[in-house]
Short mmCIF file of C-alpha atoms in Angstrom, two decimals:
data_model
loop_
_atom_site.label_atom_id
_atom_site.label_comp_id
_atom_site.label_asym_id
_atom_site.label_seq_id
_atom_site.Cartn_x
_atom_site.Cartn_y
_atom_site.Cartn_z
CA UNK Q 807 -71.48 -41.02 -17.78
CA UNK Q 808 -70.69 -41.27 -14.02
CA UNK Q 809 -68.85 -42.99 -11.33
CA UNK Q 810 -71.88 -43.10 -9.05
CA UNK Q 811 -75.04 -43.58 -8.82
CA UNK Q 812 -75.96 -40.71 -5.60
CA UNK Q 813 -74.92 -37.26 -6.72
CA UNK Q 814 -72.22 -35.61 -4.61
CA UNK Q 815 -73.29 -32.83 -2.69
CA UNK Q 816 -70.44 -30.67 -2.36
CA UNK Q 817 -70.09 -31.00 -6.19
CA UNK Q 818 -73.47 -29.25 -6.49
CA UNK Q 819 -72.57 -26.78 -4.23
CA UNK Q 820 -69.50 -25.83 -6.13
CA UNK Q 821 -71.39 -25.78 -9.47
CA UNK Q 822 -74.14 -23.27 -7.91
CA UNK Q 823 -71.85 -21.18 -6.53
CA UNK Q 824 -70.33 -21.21 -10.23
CA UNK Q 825 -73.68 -20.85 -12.26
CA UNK Q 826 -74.94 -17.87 -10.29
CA UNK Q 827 -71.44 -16.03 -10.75
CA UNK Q 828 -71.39 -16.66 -13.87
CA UNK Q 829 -74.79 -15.01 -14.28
CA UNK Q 830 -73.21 -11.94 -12.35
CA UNK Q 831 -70.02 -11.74 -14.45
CA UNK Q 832 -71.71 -11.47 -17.88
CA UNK Q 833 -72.52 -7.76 -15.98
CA UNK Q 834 -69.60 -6.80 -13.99
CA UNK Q 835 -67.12 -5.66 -16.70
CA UNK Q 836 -64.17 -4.55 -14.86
CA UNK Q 837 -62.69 -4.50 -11.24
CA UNK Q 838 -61.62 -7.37 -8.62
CA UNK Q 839 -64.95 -8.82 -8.49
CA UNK Q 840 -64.70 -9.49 -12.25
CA UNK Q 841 -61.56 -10.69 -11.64
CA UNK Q 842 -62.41 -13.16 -8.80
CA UNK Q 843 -65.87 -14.48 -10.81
CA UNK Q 844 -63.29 -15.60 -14.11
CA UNK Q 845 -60.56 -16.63 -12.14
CA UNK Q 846 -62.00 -19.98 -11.83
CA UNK Q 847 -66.36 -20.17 -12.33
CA UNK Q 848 -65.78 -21.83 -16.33
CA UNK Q 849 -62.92 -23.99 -15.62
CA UNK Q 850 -64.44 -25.50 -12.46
CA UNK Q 851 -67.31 -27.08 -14.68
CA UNK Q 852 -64.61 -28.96 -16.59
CA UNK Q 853 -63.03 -29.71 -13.69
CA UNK Q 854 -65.81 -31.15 -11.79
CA UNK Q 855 -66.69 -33.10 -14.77
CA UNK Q 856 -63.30 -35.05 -15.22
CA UNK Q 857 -63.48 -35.34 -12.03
CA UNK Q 858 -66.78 -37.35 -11.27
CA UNK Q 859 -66.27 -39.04 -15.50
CA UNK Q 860 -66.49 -42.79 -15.57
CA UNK Q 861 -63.35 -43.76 -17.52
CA UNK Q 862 -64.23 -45.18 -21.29
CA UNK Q 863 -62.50 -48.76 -21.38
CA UNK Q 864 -63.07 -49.88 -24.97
CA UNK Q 865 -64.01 -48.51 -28.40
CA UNK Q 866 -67.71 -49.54 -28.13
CA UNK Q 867 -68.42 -47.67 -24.86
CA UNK Q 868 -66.57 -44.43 -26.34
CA UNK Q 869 -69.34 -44.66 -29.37
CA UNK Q 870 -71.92 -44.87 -26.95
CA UNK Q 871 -70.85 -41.76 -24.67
CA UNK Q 872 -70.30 -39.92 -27.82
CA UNK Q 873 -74.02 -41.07 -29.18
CA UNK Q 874 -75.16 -39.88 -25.64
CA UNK Q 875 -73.21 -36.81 -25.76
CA UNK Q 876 -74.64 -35.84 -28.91
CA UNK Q 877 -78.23 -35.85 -27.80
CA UNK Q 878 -77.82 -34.34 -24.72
CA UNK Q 879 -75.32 -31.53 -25.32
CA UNK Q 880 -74.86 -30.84 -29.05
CA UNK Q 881 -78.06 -30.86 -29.80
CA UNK Q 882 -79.44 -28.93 -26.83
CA UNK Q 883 -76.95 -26.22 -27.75
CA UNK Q 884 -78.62 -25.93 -31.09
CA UNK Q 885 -81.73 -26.09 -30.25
CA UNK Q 886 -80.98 -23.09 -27.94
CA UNK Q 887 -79.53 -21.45 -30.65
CA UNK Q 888 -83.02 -21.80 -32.93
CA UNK Q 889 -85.10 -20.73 -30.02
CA UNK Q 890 -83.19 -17.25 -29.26
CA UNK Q 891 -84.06 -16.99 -33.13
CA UNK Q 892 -87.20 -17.39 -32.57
CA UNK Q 893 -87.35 -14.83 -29.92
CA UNK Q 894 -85.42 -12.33 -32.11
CA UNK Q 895 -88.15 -12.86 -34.77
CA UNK Q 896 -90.92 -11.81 -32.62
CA UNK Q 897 -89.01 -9.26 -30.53
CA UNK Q 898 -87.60 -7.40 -33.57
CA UNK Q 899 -89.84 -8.36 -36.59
CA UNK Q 900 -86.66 -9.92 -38.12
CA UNK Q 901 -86.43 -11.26 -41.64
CA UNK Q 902 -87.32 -14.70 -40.98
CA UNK Q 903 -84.25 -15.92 -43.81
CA UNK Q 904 -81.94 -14.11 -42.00
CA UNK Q 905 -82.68 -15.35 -38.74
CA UNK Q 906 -82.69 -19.00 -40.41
CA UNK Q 907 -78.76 -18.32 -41.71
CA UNK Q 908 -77.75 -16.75 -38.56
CA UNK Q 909 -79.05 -19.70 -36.35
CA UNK Q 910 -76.82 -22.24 -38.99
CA UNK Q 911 -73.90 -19.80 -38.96
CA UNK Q 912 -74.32 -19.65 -34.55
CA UNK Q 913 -74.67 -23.91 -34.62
CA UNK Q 914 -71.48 -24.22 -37.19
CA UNK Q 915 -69.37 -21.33 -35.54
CA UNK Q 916 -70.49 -22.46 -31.78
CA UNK Q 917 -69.08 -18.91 -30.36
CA UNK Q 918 -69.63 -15.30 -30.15
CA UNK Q 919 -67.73 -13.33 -31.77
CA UNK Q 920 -64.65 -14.03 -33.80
CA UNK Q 921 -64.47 -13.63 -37.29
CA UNK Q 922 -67.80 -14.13 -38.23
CA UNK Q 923 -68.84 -11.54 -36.01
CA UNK Q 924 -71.49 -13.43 -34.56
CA UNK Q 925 -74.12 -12.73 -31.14
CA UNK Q 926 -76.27 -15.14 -31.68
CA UNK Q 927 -74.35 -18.13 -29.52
CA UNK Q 928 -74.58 -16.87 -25.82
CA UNK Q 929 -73.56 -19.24 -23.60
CA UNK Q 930 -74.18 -22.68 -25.68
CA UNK Q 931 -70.86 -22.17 -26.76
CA UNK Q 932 -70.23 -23.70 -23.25
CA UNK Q 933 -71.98 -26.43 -24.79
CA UNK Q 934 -69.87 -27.16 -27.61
CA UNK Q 935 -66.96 -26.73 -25.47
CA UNK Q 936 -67.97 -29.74 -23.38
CA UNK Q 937 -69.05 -31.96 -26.15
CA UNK Q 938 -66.14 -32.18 -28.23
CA UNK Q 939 -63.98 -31.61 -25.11
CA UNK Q 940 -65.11 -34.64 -23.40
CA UNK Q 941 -64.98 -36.68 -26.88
CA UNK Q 942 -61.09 -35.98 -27.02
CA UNK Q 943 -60.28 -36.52 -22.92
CA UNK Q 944 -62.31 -39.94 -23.40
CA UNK Q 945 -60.64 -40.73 -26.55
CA UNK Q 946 -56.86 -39.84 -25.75
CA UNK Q 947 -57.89 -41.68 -22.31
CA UNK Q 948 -58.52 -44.75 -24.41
CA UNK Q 949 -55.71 -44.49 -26.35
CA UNK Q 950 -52.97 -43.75 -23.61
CA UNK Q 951 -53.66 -45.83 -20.15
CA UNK Q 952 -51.23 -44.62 -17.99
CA UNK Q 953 -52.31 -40.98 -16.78
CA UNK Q 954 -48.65 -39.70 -16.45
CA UNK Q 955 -48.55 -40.17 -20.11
CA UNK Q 956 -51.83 -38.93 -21.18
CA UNK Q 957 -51.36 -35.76 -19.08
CA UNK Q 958 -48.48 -34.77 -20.79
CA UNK Q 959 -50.52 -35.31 -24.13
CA UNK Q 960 -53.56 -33.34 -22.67
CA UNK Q 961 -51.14 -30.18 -21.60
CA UNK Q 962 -49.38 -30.33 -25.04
CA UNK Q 963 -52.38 -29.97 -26.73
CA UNK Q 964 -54.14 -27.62 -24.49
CA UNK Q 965 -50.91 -25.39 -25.43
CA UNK Q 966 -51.23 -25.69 -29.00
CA UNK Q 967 -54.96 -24.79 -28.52
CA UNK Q 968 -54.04 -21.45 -26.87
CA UNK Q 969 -51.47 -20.89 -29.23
CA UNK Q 970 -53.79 -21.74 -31.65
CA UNK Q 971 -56.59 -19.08 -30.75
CA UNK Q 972 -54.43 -16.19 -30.56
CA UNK Q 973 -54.08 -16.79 -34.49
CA UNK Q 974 -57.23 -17.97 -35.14
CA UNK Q 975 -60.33 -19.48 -33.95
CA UNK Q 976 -61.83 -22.89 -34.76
CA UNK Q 977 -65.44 -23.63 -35.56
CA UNK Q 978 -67.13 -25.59 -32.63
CA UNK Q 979 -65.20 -23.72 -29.54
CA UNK Q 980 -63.09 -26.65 -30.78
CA UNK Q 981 -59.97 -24.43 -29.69
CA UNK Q 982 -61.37 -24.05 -25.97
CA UNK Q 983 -61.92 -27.67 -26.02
CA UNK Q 984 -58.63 -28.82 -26.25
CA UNK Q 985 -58.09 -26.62 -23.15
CA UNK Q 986 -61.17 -27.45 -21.71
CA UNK Q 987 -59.94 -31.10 -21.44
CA UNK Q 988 -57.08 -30.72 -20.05
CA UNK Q 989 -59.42 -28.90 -17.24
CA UNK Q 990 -61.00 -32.57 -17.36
CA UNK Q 991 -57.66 -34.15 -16.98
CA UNK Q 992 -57.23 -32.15 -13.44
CA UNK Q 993 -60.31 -33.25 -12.51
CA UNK Q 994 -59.97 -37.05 -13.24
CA UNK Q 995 -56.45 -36.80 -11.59
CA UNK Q 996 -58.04 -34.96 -8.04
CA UNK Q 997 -60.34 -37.79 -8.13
CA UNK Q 998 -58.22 -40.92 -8.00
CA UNK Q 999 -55.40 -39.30 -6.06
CA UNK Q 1000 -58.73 -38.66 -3.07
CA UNK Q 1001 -57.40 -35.27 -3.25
CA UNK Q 1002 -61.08 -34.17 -1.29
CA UNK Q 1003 -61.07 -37.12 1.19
CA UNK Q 1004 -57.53 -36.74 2.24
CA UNK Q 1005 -57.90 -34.18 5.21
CA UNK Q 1006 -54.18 -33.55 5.62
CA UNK Q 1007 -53.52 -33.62 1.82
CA UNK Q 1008 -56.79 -31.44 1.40
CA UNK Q 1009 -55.95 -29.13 4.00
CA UNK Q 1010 -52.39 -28.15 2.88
CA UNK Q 1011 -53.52 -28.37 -0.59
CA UNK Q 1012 -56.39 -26.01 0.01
CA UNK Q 1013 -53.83 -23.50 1.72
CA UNK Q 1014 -51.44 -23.67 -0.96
CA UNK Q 1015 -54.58 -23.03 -3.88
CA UNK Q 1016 -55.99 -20.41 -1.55
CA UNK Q 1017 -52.60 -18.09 -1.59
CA UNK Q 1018 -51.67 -18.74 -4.96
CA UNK Q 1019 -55.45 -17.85 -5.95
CA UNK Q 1020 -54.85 -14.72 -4.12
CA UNK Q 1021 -51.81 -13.68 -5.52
CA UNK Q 1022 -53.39 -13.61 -9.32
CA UNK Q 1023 -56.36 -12.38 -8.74
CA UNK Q 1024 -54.17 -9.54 -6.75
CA UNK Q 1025 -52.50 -8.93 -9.92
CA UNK Q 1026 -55.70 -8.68 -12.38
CA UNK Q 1027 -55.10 -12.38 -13.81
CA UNK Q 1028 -57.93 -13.73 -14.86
CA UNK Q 1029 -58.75 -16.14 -18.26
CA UNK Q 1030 -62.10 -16.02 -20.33
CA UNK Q 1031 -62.28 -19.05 -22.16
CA UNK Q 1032 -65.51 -17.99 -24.39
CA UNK Q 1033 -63.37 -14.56 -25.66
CA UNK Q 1034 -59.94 -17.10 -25.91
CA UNK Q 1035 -58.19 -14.64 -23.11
CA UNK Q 1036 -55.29 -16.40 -21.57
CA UNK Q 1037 -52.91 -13.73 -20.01
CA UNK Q 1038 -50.19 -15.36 -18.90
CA UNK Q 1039 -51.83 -19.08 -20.12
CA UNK Q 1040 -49.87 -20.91 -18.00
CA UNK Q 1041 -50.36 -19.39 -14.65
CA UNK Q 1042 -53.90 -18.17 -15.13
CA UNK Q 1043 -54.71 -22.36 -16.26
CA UNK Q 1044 -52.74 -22.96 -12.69
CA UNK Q 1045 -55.35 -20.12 -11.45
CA UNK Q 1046 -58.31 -21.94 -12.47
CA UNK Q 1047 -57.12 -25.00 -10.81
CA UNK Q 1048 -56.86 -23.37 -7.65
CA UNK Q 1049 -59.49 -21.55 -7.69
CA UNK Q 1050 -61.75 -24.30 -8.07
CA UNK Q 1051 -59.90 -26.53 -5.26
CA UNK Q 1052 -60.65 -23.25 -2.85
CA UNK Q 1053 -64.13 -23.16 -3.72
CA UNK Q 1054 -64.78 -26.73 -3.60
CA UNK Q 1055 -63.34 -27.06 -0.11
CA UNK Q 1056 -65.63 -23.97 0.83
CA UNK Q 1057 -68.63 -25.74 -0.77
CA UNK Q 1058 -68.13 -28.57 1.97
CA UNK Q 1059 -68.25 -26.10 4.68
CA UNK Q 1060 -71.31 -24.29 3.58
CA UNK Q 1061 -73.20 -27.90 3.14
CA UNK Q 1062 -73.23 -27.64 7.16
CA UNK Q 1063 -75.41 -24.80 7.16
CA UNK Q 1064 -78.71 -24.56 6.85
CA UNK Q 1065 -78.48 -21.04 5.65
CA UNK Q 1066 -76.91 -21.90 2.64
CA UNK Q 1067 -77.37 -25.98 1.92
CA UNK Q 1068 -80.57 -25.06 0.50
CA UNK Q 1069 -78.30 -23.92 -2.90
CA UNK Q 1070 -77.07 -27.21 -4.22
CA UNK Q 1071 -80.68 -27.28 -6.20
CA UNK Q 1072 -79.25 -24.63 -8.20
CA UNK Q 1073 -75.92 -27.10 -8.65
CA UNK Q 1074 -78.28 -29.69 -9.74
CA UNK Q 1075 -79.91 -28.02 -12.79
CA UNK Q 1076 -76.97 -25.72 -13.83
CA UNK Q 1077 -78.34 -26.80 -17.25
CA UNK Q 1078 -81.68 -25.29 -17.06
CA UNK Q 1079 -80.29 -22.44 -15.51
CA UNK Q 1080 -77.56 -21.89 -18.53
CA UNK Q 1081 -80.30 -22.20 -20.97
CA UNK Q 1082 -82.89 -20.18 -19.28
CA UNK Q 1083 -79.79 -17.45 -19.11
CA UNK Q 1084 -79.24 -17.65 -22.89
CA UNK Q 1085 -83.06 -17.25 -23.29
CA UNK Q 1086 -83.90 -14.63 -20.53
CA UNK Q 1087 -84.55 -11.96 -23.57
CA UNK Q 1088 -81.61 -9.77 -21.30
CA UNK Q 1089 -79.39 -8.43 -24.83
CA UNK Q 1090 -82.69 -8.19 -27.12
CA UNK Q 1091 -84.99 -6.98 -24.96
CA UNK Q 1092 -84.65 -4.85 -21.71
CA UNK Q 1093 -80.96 -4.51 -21.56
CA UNK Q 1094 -80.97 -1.12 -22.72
CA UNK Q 1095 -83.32 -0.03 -19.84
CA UNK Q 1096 -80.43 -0.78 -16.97
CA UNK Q 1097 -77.59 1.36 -17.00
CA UNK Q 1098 -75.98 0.46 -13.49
CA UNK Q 1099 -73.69 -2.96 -13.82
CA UNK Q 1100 -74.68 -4.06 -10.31
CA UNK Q 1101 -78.06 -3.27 -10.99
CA UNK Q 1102 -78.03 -5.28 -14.34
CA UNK Q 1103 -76.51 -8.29 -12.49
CA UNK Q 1104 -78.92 -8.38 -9.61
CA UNK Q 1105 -81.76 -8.43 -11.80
CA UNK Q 1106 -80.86 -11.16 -14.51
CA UNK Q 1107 -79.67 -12.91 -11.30
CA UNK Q 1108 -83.53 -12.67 -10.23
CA UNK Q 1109 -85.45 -13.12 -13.43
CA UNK Q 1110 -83.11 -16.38 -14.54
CA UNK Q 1111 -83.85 -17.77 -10.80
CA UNK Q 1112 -87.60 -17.39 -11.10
CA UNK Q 1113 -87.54 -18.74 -14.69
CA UNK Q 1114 -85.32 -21.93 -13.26
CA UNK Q 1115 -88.36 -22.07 -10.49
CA UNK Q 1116 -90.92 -22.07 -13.15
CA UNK Q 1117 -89.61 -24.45 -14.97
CA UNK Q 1118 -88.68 -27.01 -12.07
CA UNK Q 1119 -92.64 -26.57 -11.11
CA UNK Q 1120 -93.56 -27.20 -14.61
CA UNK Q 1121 -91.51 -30.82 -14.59
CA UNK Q 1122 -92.93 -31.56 -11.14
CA UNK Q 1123 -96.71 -30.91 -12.31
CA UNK Q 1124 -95.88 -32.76 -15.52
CA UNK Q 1125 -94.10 -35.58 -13.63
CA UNK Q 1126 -97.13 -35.70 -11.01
CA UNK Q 1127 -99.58 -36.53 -13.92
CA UNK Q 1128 -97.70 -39.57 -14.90
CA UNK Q 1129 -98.39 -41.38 -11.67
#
């Protein structure tokens, strides 16, 4: 659910910017650009979303965000899950069985890796992340009113969750997404403080973020939620955090330009994007072919861009027909 009813611009902006970096990172393995990409492109979708979250007032509203949750995330993620079976079926003349009990072990486990060994997930666990991520910040929101409070329950638990996966992981990314809402938490608390429409707050804030931000990434900190990597969790969390402030108050700035305004309509379907990513055939099909990183990265970049264009034209035909 949402505060408002017009979508924020910047907001877009800051989740293209995000999206296509992340579609860059999954081929840049090592250096500062890696570095800079997972600094803060995952935890700025949390972020953002606490941030522009309509608060859940009574018990009846939190069943309905949950029911709503469940069709539009949950079961997406699964579905994406079946359909890069489906590919692997064709692609690789797969055992049909075994494709059917590695899609059920990808939807229960909901990440890559881990001990089930799993490589069938992608990036829905994202998905699952968000869903039971946004359950618990909406829930403990409920529960506890006053934010001072609620924070302090959100950063206990996000603790315990990194603890938690540097033992063991849970099914359901449901580790990540008692970080992940603490991510949310940030968000909600940027929002009613008008961190963004405060210039002199912004400004000095921004400053602050941007040398901070600097300063890790100098140093090779970076966290990767999907792989439960969180050197140094408490100042790489901080590092998201400012990270996304930085790029946020850039995202404003690059609205003014005509050059580069023209990129919020990637912000605006980051979840086509994501699931034309998961589906672009990269790992089962012409991976193998591309041995430069950079190379590899420019050209996923390209092919999950033109699929995001083909669908978009798709809905717009389809949508044309019903008037």
């Amino acid at each position: 659910m949402s505060r408002k009813v017009e979508r924020i611009a910047w907001i877009d902006m800051a989740k293209a910017i995000a999206i296509l970096l992340m579609i860059v990172g999954h081929e840049i393995n090592s250096g500062g650009v890696r570095s800079f990409i997972f600094s803060f492109h995952m935890p700025l979708f949390f972020i953002l979303s606490g941030y522009t979250a309509h608060r859940v007032m009574a018990w009846h509203e939190l069943k309905r965000v949950i029911f709503k949750l469940f069709k539009r995330i949950w079961l997406l993620a699964a579905l994406m899950i079946g359909l890069l079976g489906v590919e692997n079926y064709f692609l690789h003349s797969a055992n049909i069985m075994m494709i059917f009990k590695l899609t059920l072990a990808g939807i229960f486990w909901g990440s890559n890796g881990g001990p089930l060994g799993l490589s069938n997930v992608g990036v829905m666990w994202f998905l699952f992340a968000y869903f039971w991520a946004r359950i618990f910040f909406d829930l403990v929101r409920l529960i506890i009113k006053d934010d001072r409070y609620n924070g302090i329950a959100f950063a206990l638990v996000a603790y315990g969750g990194y603890l938690l996966s540097q033992k063991m992981w849970l099914p359901q990314a449901l580790d990540i997404a008692l970080v992940a809402a603490f991510f949310m938490w940030v968000g909600a608390i940027l929002h009613e403080r008008n961190f963004f429409n405060d210039s002199n707050v912004e400004f000095y804030g921004v400053l602050i973020a941007l040398v901070f931000w600097l300063l890790c990434m100098q140093n090779g900190l970076y966290l990767e939620l999907s792989i439960r990597s969180y050197p140094n969790f408490v100042i790489t969390f901080l590092e998201a955090v400012a990270g996304t402030i930085v790029v946020c108050y850039l995202s404003r700035g690059l609205l003014t330009s005509k050059l580069t305004n023209w990129l919020v309509v990637f912000g605006r379907n980051t979840m086509i994007l994501l699931c034309v990513h998961h589906l672009d055939l990269y790992w089962g099909g012409w991976a193998k072919l591309v041995s430069w990183s950079w190379l590899a990265a420019l050209l996923r970049l390209g092919i999950d861009i033109f699929g995001l264009l083909i669908v978009l034209l798709v809905r717009k035909m389809i949508a044309s027909r019903q008037y």
